[in-house]
Structures are given as structure tokens and as C-alpha cells.
Amino acid sequence: MDSSVAGKLEVFMKKIKRNSLGQTEFHNAVQEVAEQIFPYIEDKPIYHKMRIMERLAEPDRVFMFRVCWEDDQGNIRVNRGYRVQNSNAIGPYKGGMRFHPSVNLSILKFLAFEQTFKNSLTGLPMGGAKGGSDFDPKGKSDREVMRFCQAFMSELFNYIGPNLDIPAGDIGVGAREIGYLFGQYKRLKREFTGALTGKALQYGGSHIRVEATGYGTVYFMEDMLKEKKDSLEGKTCVISGSGNVSQYACEKALQLGAKVVTTSDSAGFVHIPNGISRDELAYIKELKNVRRGRIAEFAKEFGYQFHKNKKPWGIPCDLAFPCATQNEISKKDAEMLVKYGCIGVSEGANMPATLEGVQVFQDAKIMFAPSKAANAGGVAVSGLEMSQNAARLTWKEEVLQKNLRTIMSDIHGKCMEYGVESNNYINYLKGANIGGFKKVADAMLAYGVV
Ligand code: NDP
């Protein structure tokens, strides 16, 4: 980066940091995008003059609200709810809701900012948002989760709607939570509209929404490998997490002939030296989605070693799919992956690799697919759920399978368009950032100063 660009970037980041003190996750997300965008717009002064990056890094608005509910013992509980509407330049706000004790404003601003670029990359008309609460569904009864969701929606419903802002699931918000949230929305609004996605098929959901993020992450890897005349067949994969994204990344990797040797949750990881079988994956799905158990129970049931409080990145592999949470691959973890033979990383979770971790992958010139491209399959199918709801139709599963595959290839193509470097290394991060930015930025230019 030349010194005049670096100077502009420094001034920009200083202001961001001053205006959002202590919001490190948000700073890192903005920094990662700005590092690619500033050199790109250096010879395009209109983007500077219209302060496009500055406007994108200041959410349109943020809602924070008290969520008060009663637990099974009759105790009154208080949590905090959020919705960050980052940008609706290219379509209504769209992005998931996260229920996890770690949720705070910094994390949701980072996710809403990222979502803006990701949604743009899908080619569908969707703006960027994110929301959630520090509520922890773990260990709560179904009734408690229902009461929390109803209390949460009693405030949130004021800010969302099918043409305004369409939330979906994320960590801690699966089919059960979406059901309770949608039920309460419908009751309060007295209308049946597609104001949430990730709904069950019986009430307006879409085929393959559940599978879409995990499948899409593996499809992106398949496209990167294809570019190198290679495939997933016979590759050893490490996958983190055991939730929605992880389960379906594992399923697709198995379908494409790969061997998946790890699974994990926040308590540790399990090593399966010969690879997870389809029956074992079915067990994990039932354990996590129905019984809401811990991954250590899987290790015990099948006689595998459980590595308590450890991450799976030290297990030798060809490919890595981090599918749990942000910042789960540190610089040291990334170095270990490279050292033990990893040739490609596709991010199922949102920004699971730290900035330093990403640098390690890029320095080693291995394939690296950033989350905003690699996990965009989920929101893409959510976009298709919105289309189906608006038309009051349900498309056939084959149609959605085909659409998802095409969208992921198109995103890969967009990354190639902007990401191929002079030494022929494909910098997917750069490609995704510029590809996502351009459409949003050009729409903002068209609107003038708003
Ligand atoms: P789930 O809640 O279904 O699963 C999350 C998994 O990650 C669980 O195994 C969980 O373990 C683990 N996990 C959560 N926090 C931590 C932590 N701090 N350290 C280690 N492991 C952790 O969520 P999803 O699968 O839906 O989401 C996973 C990631 O993918 C998130 O980054 C999300 O933002 C991203 N994503 C999800 C999309 C979707 O369609 N669902 C779309 C795009 C991105 P435990 O059970 O112990 O908490």
C-alpha cells in the first residue's frame, strides 16, 4: 500500500476507533474491508468525496432494548436486545439474530457491517443488519425460550417488516426460536407476511434453508479447488462447531467424497481419525438439534477422544472449515494449520480467523475464502425465501438446490474478478470486499447525500 493511501486509511480508522471506543470486533471488521477498499478507490475520487466508506461504517441506526421475562421458577429475568440496521442501500435490511451470552454492540455492529457486503455479493436485493441478545438458550426449558422470544419480539416488531428489515437465525437461534419469534410477530401485527426467514416449511419456510450455509461453504471450497484442477474427493477436513453450519458443511463434504476428522463445541473438540460416518453425523444432529446435548457425549458414545477446552486446528488436514464462531483461529492456530498440511480454508462462521490468522494463510499462499463470500449461501436462500413469501409460492427443492449452487459459483466468479493478483495468487478476501463494496457504493452514489 503506498504511503498516501496508508495515511488516508490511518485517519479513517482513527475516527472509527474514537467513535466506537472499545468495540474491537467492529474495528477489526472495518479495518479488514478498508485495507482492500482504500487502494481500490484511490483513483476513484468520487467515493472519497461522497465519504462512502465512512457512511458504510456508521450504521443507519441501532436499537437497544430491555427484554424482561419470567423463568420457570417465577424469577424475573432481564436481558438486553439489539438490532443494528447497517445499510439498506440495495434492499431491505437483512441479517440474523444471535442469542448468546457474548453478544454485545461491538459484535453486532461487526456482523451487520459484514452482512452488508455479503448480501451484496449474493446478487440479491438485500441490505445489511444483525441483531440478538445476551440471552443464553442453553439449559433453558422450551417454555422459558418461548417466553423470552415473545418478550424479545414484543419490542423488536416495531422495527421490522417484510419490506423494511427481515431477521433470520444465527448462533442460538434455530428453527425453535424462529417459530416462537414468528408466532409473536404474527400475533402483534395481525398479518401473515414474510418478516422473518428460516421459518419451517409448514408456515412459509424454504427448502434447503437449513442446509444452505454449510453446503455453500463447501461449494465455495469446491470452486476454489476446481480452479486448481482439484476436488474434495479423498481430502481430510477439520471442521469446528457442531451447530447448523457445521452439520451441513460436514454433510456436503461427505457427499463430495471428503473425510471429516473433527467436530467440536465450546467445551472442546472430538477427533475421529477414520472420519465421521453418515450414522455418526445423524447422531450429532439428533444430539445437538433435539436433545440439545454436548459434543463430549458423542465422543463417549462412540469411544473417541474428547479434547477438553481445545480447538481442532492442530490435527493434520488438507482443508479446514471453521464453522463455530468469530476469532476461533488465532495466528498460532493458523500457523499450525499451515504447518500440518492445510491447503485451503473456507470460513463457515463469520470471521472465524483473526486478521493475523488471515495474514498467515495469505503469506503461505494457501486458498482462503473469507466468510462474507464462503458463508453467503445461507442468506442467499433466505433471500429466495423472501421471494417465495412475496409471491405466496413454495418452490421445489431441486430449484433451490440449483439456485444455491449457481449463486455460490457466481460469488466465486465475482471474487476472481477483483481478486487475482499480479503473481496469479487469488486473493479471495480482496475480491469479496471489492465485489461486495462496488454495488452498494454505486447505489449510494445514485442517491446523493442521504
Ligand atoms: P449454532 O448455534 O447452530 O452453532 C454454533 C456452534 O459453535 C456450536 O457448536 C457452539 O457450541 C459453537 N460455539 C459457539 N460459540 C463458541 C465459542 N465461543 N467457542 C467455541 N465454539 C463456540 O450456530 P450456527 O451454526 O448457525 O452459526 C455458526 C457460525 O456461522 C456463526 O459465526 C454464525 O454467525 C455463522 N453463520 C450462520 C449462518 C446460518 O445460516 N446459521 C449464516 C451465516 C453465518 P456450543 O453449543 O457449546 O455453544
XYZ file of C-alpha atoms and ligand atoms in Angstrom:
498
model
C 0.000 0.000 0.000
C 1.520 3.362 -0.932
C 2.063 5.951 1.775
C -0.690 8.373 0.741
C -3.298 5.542 0.817
C -1.907 4.307 4.128
C -2.216 7.842 5.531
C -5.876 8.128 4.487
C -6.594 4.715 5.964
C -4.975 5.695 9.249
C -7.029 8.888 9.563
C -10.194 6.927 8.715
C -9.513 4.184 11.264
C -8.623 6.706 13.975
C -12.047 8.283 13.614
C -13.802 4.894 13.657
C -11.956 3.938 16.842
C -12.678 7.279 18.506
C -16.399 6.956 17.730
C -16.710 3.346 18.889
C -14.406 3.061 21.888
C -13.585 -0.500 22.907
C -15.522 -2.106 20.026
C -12.593 -4.251 18.872
C -14.547 -6.762 16.797
C -16.122 -3.872 14.899
C -12.751 -2.115 14.420
C -11.204 -5.318 13.040
C -14.046 -5.876 10.583
C -13.866 -2.301 9.288
C -10.066 -2.419 9.099
C -10.153 -5.650 7.070
C -12.516 -4.152 4.493
C -10.889 -0.707 4.413
C -7.435 -2.200 3.743
C -8.752 -3.526 0.422
C -11.097 -0.685 -0.450
C -8.787 2.293 0.088
C -6.222 1.196 -2.546
C -9.103 0.316 -4.908
C -10.759 3.737 -4.665
C -7.513 5.728 -4.707
C -8.047 6.625 -8.389
C -11.844 6.969 -7.970
C -12.133 10.276 -6.059
C -15.946 10.323 -6.096
C -16.049 7.533 -3.494
C -13.785 9.592 -1.213
C -15.637 12.818 -1.866
C -19.001 11.210 -1.056
C -17.466 9.578 2.048
C -18.838 6.167 1.091
C -16.662 4.105 3.449
C -17.303 6.470 6.341
C -21.051 6.244 5.753
C -20.974 2.444 5.483
C -19.067 2.176 8.769
C -21.725 4.174 10.637
C -24.902 2.060 10.961
C -28.089 3.707 9.693
C -29.463 3.117 13.201
C -29.118 0.912 16.268
C -31.932 -0.204 18.562
C -31.176 -1.391 22.104
C -33.944 -2.508 24.394
C -34.752 -4.261 27.667
C -36.181 -7.770 27.443
C -37.952 -8.785 30.623
C -39.277 -12.330 31.066
C -40.157 -14.867 33.754
C -38.298 -18.176 34.247
C -39.877 -21.484 35.297
C -39.292 -20.716 38.987
C -41.162 -17.432 38.713
C -37.998 -15.294 38.867
C -37.932 -12.137 36.774
C -35.031 -12.076 34.308
C -33.696 -9.088 32.385
C -31.683 -9.300 29.158
C -30.696 -6.777 26.536
C -31.953 -6.918 22.946
C -30.390 -5.273 19.892
C -30.995 -4.635 16.223
C -28.297 -2.950 14.150
C -29.533 -1.731 10.744
C -26.324 -1.048 8.878
C -27.367 -0.193 5.327
C -30.428 -0.516 3.109
C -28.745 0.896 0.013
C -29.545 -2.115 -2.172
C -32.570 -3.637 -0.446
C -34.384 -4.019 2.886
C -32.217 -4.699 5.942
C -31.447 -8.396 6.277
C -29.364 -10.398 8.734
C -29.572 -12.926 11.533
C -30.352 -12.744 15.234
C -27.825 -14.183 17.703
C -28.739 -15.349 21.210
C -25.513 -15.918 23.154
C -24.086 -14.517 26.406
C -21.162 -13.000 24.470
C -23.466 -10.757 22.403
C -22.666 -7.055 22.676
C -22.871 -3.976 20.485
C -19.366 -4.402 19.065
C -20.060 -7.934 17.826
C -23.417 -6.996 16.314
C -22.024 -3.896 14.595
C -19.230 -6.023 13.127
C -21.710 -8.614 11.920
C -24.113 -6.021 10.450
C -21.238 -4.295 8.635
C -20.018 -7.600 7.184
C -23.559 -8.589 6.269
C -23.873 -5.519 4.041
C -21.036 -6.743 1.789
C -22.067 -10.376 1.976
C -25.639 -9.658 0.932
C -24.385 -7.569 -1.948
C -22.202 -10.463 -3.141
C -25.229 -12.779 -3.387
C -26.544 -10.617 -6.229
C -29.918 -10.380 -4.442
C -31.514 -7.084 -3.349
C -30.770 -7.175 0.386
C -29.249 -4.604 2.736
C -27.261 -5.474 5.870
C -28.357 -5.826 9.508
C -27.801 -8.019 12.568
C -29.395 -8.372 15.958
C -29.773 -10.525 19.009
C -29.449 -10.695 22.730
C -27.128 -11.773 25.541
C -29.790 -14.368 26.435
C -28.376 -17.911 26.585
C -30.840 -20.578 25.376
C -28.518 -23.307 26.732
C -30.022 -25.028 29.756
C -33.366 -23.221 29.417
C -36.632 -25.117 29.083
C -38.708 -24.794 25.893
C -41.235 -22.696 27.817
C -38.514 -20.325 29.010
C -37.177 -19.949 25.469
C -40.714 -19.269 24.268
C -41.336 -16.608 26.910
C -38.008 -14.947 26.144
C -38.675 -14.961 22.370
C -42.139 -13.476 22.886
C -40.798 -10.718 25.147
C -37.972 -10.003 22.676
C -40.345 -9.786 19.718
C -42.759 -7.564 21.655
C -40.199 -4.786 21.233
C -38.474 -5.838 18.003
C -41.688 -5.959 15.967
C -41.723 -2.157 15.923
C -38.589 -2.067 13.761
C -39.010 -4.927 11.289
C -41.279 -5.927 8.403
C -41.175 -7.693 5.017
C -40.124 -4.532 3.155
C -38.165 -2.975 5.995
C -35.994 -5.445 7.897
C -36.167 -9.234 7.776
C -34.284 -11.007 10.598
C -33.242 -14.686 10.467
C -31.375 -17.211 12.650
C -27.752 -17.294 13.778
C -25.948 -18.743 16.809
C -28.546 -19.836 19.360
C -31.460 -19.021 17.051
C -32.634 -22.082 15.146
C -35.989 -23.433 13.975
C -37.445 -23.476 17.506
C -36.621 -19.832 18.233
C -37.744 -18.639 14.778
C -41.088 -20.382 15.377
C -41.668 -18.572 18.675
C -40.476 -15.241 17.253
C -42.651 -15.505 14.148
C -45.684 -16.595 16.181
C -45.408 -13.499 18.342
C -44.769 -11.203 15.343
C -47.868 -12.549 13.620
C -49.943 -12.047 16.772
C -48.803 -8.465 17.339
C -49.025 -7.347 13.702
C -52.210 -9.282 12.897
C -50.850 -10.195 9.487
C -49.051 -13.124 7.873
C -46.050 -11.781 5.998
C -42.509 -12.994 5.478
C -40.980 -10.742 8.127
C -38.566 -13.470 9.265
C -36.677 -16.121 7.321
C -35.534 -19.530 8.451
C -39.178 -20.462 9.034
C -40.284 -24.095 8.945
C -41.742 -25.361 5.668
C -45.274 -25.562 7.110
C -45.513 -21.806 7.575
C -43.635 -20.176 4.726
C -40.125 -21.544 5.023
C -37.952 -22.517 2.100
C -36.462 -25.855 1.133
C -32.731 -26.129 1.906
C -32.551 -23.003 4.091
C -31.302 -25.199 6.941
C -28.596 -26.728 4.771
C -27.674 -23.635 2.761
C -24.863 -22.037 4.787
C -22.929 -25.255 5.378
C -23.470 -26.562 1.844
C -22.498 -23.191 0.384
C -19.250 -23.080 2.359
C -18.232 -26.430 0.916
C -19.365 -25.438 -2.603
C -17.071 -22.422 -2.389
C -14.173 -24.709 -1.480
C -15.131 -26.977 -4.372
C -14.921 -23.991 -6.738
C -11.536 -22.907 -5.357
C -10.210 -26.436 -5.808
C -11.699 -26.659 -9.316
C -9.715 -23.556 -10.190
C -6.627 -25.619 -9.350
C -7.956 -28.657 -11.240
C -8.510 -30.433 -7.916
C -11.524 -31.690 -5.931
C -12.691 -32.610 -2.426
C -12.520 -36.328 -3.188
C -10.286 -38.023 -0.603
C -9.373 -34.797 1.212
C -9.059 -34.798 5.005
C -11.077 -31.969 6.567
C -11.146 -30.423 10.009
C -14.424 -28.762 10.913
C -15.189 -26.804 14.080
C -18.573 -26.383 15.729
C -21.435 -28.861 15.739
C -24.333 -26.485 15.135
C -26.262 -25.686 11.982
C -23.405 -24.569 9.730
C -21.016 -27.246 10.903
C -23.504 -30.120 10.499
C -24.301 -29.284 6.889
C -20.717 -28.440 5.934
C -19.888 -31.924 7.202
C -22.799 -33.465 5.275
C -21.800 -31.844 1.969
C -18.091 -32.663 2.467
C -19.040 -36.342 2.968
C -21.289 -36.252 -0.128
C -18.366 -34.934 -2.161
C -16.068 -37.745 -1.022
C -14.053 -35.992 1.696
C -13.162 -37.324 5.151
C -14.160 -35.168 8.139
C -11.983 -35.872 11.178
C -13.192 -33.380 13.801
C -16.299 -31.874 15.379
C -16.494 -29.528 18.366
C -18.475 -27.222 20.604
C -17.487 -24.522 23.048
C -16.309 -27.149 25.555
C -13.733 -28.826 23.278
C -13.274 -30.996 20.189
C -13.558 -34.648 19.213
C -11.002 -36.361 16.946
C -12.382 -39.062 14.663
C -9.231 -40.454 12.970
C -11.041 -42.506 10.306
C -13.590 -39.817 9.539
C -17.173 -39.225 10.647
C -19.643 -41.701 9.167
C -23.125 -40.732 7.993
C -24.624 -42.542 11.011
C -22.385 -40.589 13.355
C -23.419 -37.330 11.703
C -27.071 -38.313 12.151
C -26.312 -38.918 15.842
C -24.690 -35.452 16.158
C -27.733 -33.811 14.526
C -30.105 -35.528 16.933
C -27.829 -34.804 19.904
C -27.492 -31.097 19.095
C -30.835 -30.227 17.484
C -33.241 -32.373 19.510
C -31.613 -33.324 22.810
C -29.511 -30.123 22.915
C -26.630 -32.108 24.396
C -22.849 -31.611 24.463
C -20.370 -32.927 21.903
C -18.482 -34.758 24.697
C -21.479 -37.143 24.813
C -20.828 -38.053 21.168
C -17.174 -38.837 21.986
C -18.252 -41.029 24.902
C -20.934 -42.859 22.912
C -18.570 -43.782 20.047
C -15.325 -44.180 22.037
C -13.419 -41.206 20.586
C -11.041 -38.948 22.440
C -12.552 -35.656 23.648
C -10.038 -32.796 23.860
C -11.478 -30.587 26.586
C -11.170 -26.809 26.074
C -9.088 -27.372 22.922
C -9.617 -26.336 19.307
C -9.144 -28.745 16.382
C -6.550 -26.769 14.399
C -3.572 -28.931 15.393
C -4.991 -32.010 13.643
C -3.256 -32.643 10.284
C -5.601 -31.922 7.369
C -5.892 -30.826 3.746
C -8.819 -28.475 4.269
C -10.270 -26.503 7.184
C -13.835 -25.317 7.685
C -14.143 -23.131 10.794
C -17.899 -23.177 11.469
C -18.290 -22.182 15.146
C -17.706 -18.519 15.894
C -15.596 -15.392 15.345
C -11.871 -15.259 16.224
C -11.567 -19.007 16.702
C -8.386 -19.182 14.558
C -5.557 -17.146 16.060
C -2.192 -16.501 14.389
C -0.785 -19.545 16.199
C -3.710 -21.734 15.119
C -3.276 -20.590 11.509
C 0.453 -21.368 11.645
C -0.341 -24.833 12.953
C -2.846 -25.476 10.161
C -0.314 -24.466 7.509
C 2.468 -26.469 9.176
C 0.370 -29.649 9.235
C -0.510 -29.504 5.566
C -3.677 -27.435 5.177
C -4.023 -26.107 1.605
C -7.405 -24.391 1.876
C -9.673 -22.673 4.399
C -13.333 -21.845 3.795
C -14.991 -19.814 6.563
C -18.447 -21.139 7.511
C -18.621 -18.983 10.640
C -18.440 -15.186 10.485
C -14.815 -14.028 10.601
C -13.501 -17.079 12.476
C -9.903 -16.226 11.531
C -8.360 -13.181 13.206
C -6.686 -10.560 10.989
C -3.295 -12.067 11.937
C -4.572 -15.561 11.141
C -5.716 -14.471 7.683
C -2.297 -12.939 7.074
C -0.654 -16.289 7.825
C -2.854 -18.026 5.204
C -2.161 -15.366 2.615
C 1.591 -15.335 3.280
C 1.611 -19.122 2.860
C -0.357 -18.609 -0.401
C -2.955 -21.200 0.526
C -6.578 -20.844 -0.614
C -8.541 -18.698 1.797
C -12.266 -17.993 1.385
C -13.494 -15.225 3.716
C -16.836 -15.629 5.432
C -18.600 -12.865 3.541
C -18.185 -14.958 0.394
C -17.984 -18.514 1.713
C -20.982 -18.468 4.036
C -23.262 -16.291 1.912
C -25.314 -19.330 0.843
C -27.496 -19.050 3.947
C -28.593 -15.502 3.409
C -28.936 -16.173 -0.321
C -31.534 -18.872 0.324
C -33.132 -16.521 2.881
C -33.430 -14.028 0.016
C -35.120 -16.734 -2.026
C -37.438 -17.449 0.927
C -38.420 -13.760 0.816
C -39.181 -14.040 -2.911
C -41.329 -17.125 -2.330
C -43.208 -15.415 0.528
C -43.824 -12.293 -1.552
C -45.208 -14.409 -4.400
C -47.045 -16.722 -1.938
C -45.409 -19.722 -3.551
C -43.196 -22.627 -2.485
C -40.527 -23.578 -4.963
C -39.461 -27.189 -5.383
C -36.323 -28.383 -3.618
C -34.464 -29.039 -6.910
C -34.980 -25.417 -7.921
C -33.446 -24.158 -4.692
C -30.559 -26.640 -4.797
C -29.730 -25.413 -8.280
C -30.099 -21.760 -7.315
C -27.777 -22.160 -4.314
C -25.110 -23.883 -6.402
C -25.299 -21.158 -9.073
C -25.196 -18.314 -6.541
C -22.088 -19.764 -4.857
C -20.347 -20.100 -8.239
C -21.325 -16.544 -9.113
C -19.850 -15.299 -5.828
C -16.675 -17.241 -6.573
C -16.604 -15.622 -10.003
C -17.058 -12.150 -8.515
C -14.127 -12.760 -6.131
C -11.979 -13.830 -9.081
C -12.975 -10.705 -10.998
C -11.477 -8.419 -8.352
C -9.079 -10.718 -6.505
C -6.479 -12.104 -8.921
C -3.082 -10.588 -8.089
C -0.133 -9.995 -10.396
C 1.590 -13.207 -9.207
C -1.656 -15.093 -10.050
C -2.464 -15.690 -6.365
C -6.213 -15.398 -5.941
C -6.824 -13.044 -3.036
C -10.427 -14.003 -2.310
C -10.591 -11.551 0.575
C -9.758 -8.637 -1.677
C -12.118 -9.935 -4.369
C -15.002 -10.320 -1.924
C -14.501 -6.920 -0.331
C -14.304 -5.022 -3.597
C -17.028 -7.099 -5.268
C -19.374 -6.536 -2.321
C -18.486 -2.871 -1.923
C -18.943 -1.759 -5.515
C -22.653 -2.463 -5.873
C -23.543 -0.858 -2.534
C -21.288 2.143 -3.146
C -22.688 2.797 -6.618
C -26.249 2.683 -5.278
C -25.259 5.207 -2.595
C -23.764 7.489 -5.231
C -27.032 7.349 -7.156
C -28.986 8.517 -4.086
C -26.816 11.590 -3.463
C -26.363 12.718 0.129
C -28.878 10.734 2.209
P -25.277 -22.752 16.133
O -25.739 -22.076 17.359
O -26.163 -23.716 15.439
O -23.882 -23.483 16.408
C -22.781 -22.793 16.887
C -21.663 -23.780 17.176
O -20.489 -23.049 17.511
C -21.963 -24.661 18.359
O -21.322 -25.895 18.198
C -21.340 -23.881 19.511
O -21.001 -24.643 20.636
C -20.102 -23.336 18.846
N -19.655 -22.115 19.526
C -20.385 -21.009 19.786
N -19.650 -20.106 20.450
C -18.448 -20.672 20.605
C -17.238 -20.250 21.209
N -17.141 -19.052 21.785
N -16.170 -21.083 21.153
C -16.261 -22.300 20.574
N -17.375 -22.749 19.990
C -18.438 -21.950 20.008
O -24.856 -21.558 15.149
P -24.668 -21.585 13.573
O -24.111 -22.888 13.150
O -25.914 -21.079 12.958
O -23.582 -20.425 13.374
C -22.177 -20.693 13.433
C -21.432 -19.546 12.776
O -21.873 -19.391 11.415
C -21.618 -18.170 13.406
O -20.426 -17.425 13.249
C -22.715 -17.547 12.551
O -22.688 -16.141 12.610
C -22.308 -18.052 11.184
N -23.363 -18.045 10.182
C -24.505 -18.771 10.348
C -25.466 -18.765 9.364
C -26.664 -19.656 9.437
O -27.363 -19.758 8.412
N -26.928 -20.322 10.536
C -25.344 -17.912 8.176
C -24.071 -17.259 8.047
C -23.149 -17.296 9.056
P -21.943 -24.615 21.946
O -23.118 -25.483 21.594
O -21.082 -25.152 23.035
O -22.322 -23.171 22.162
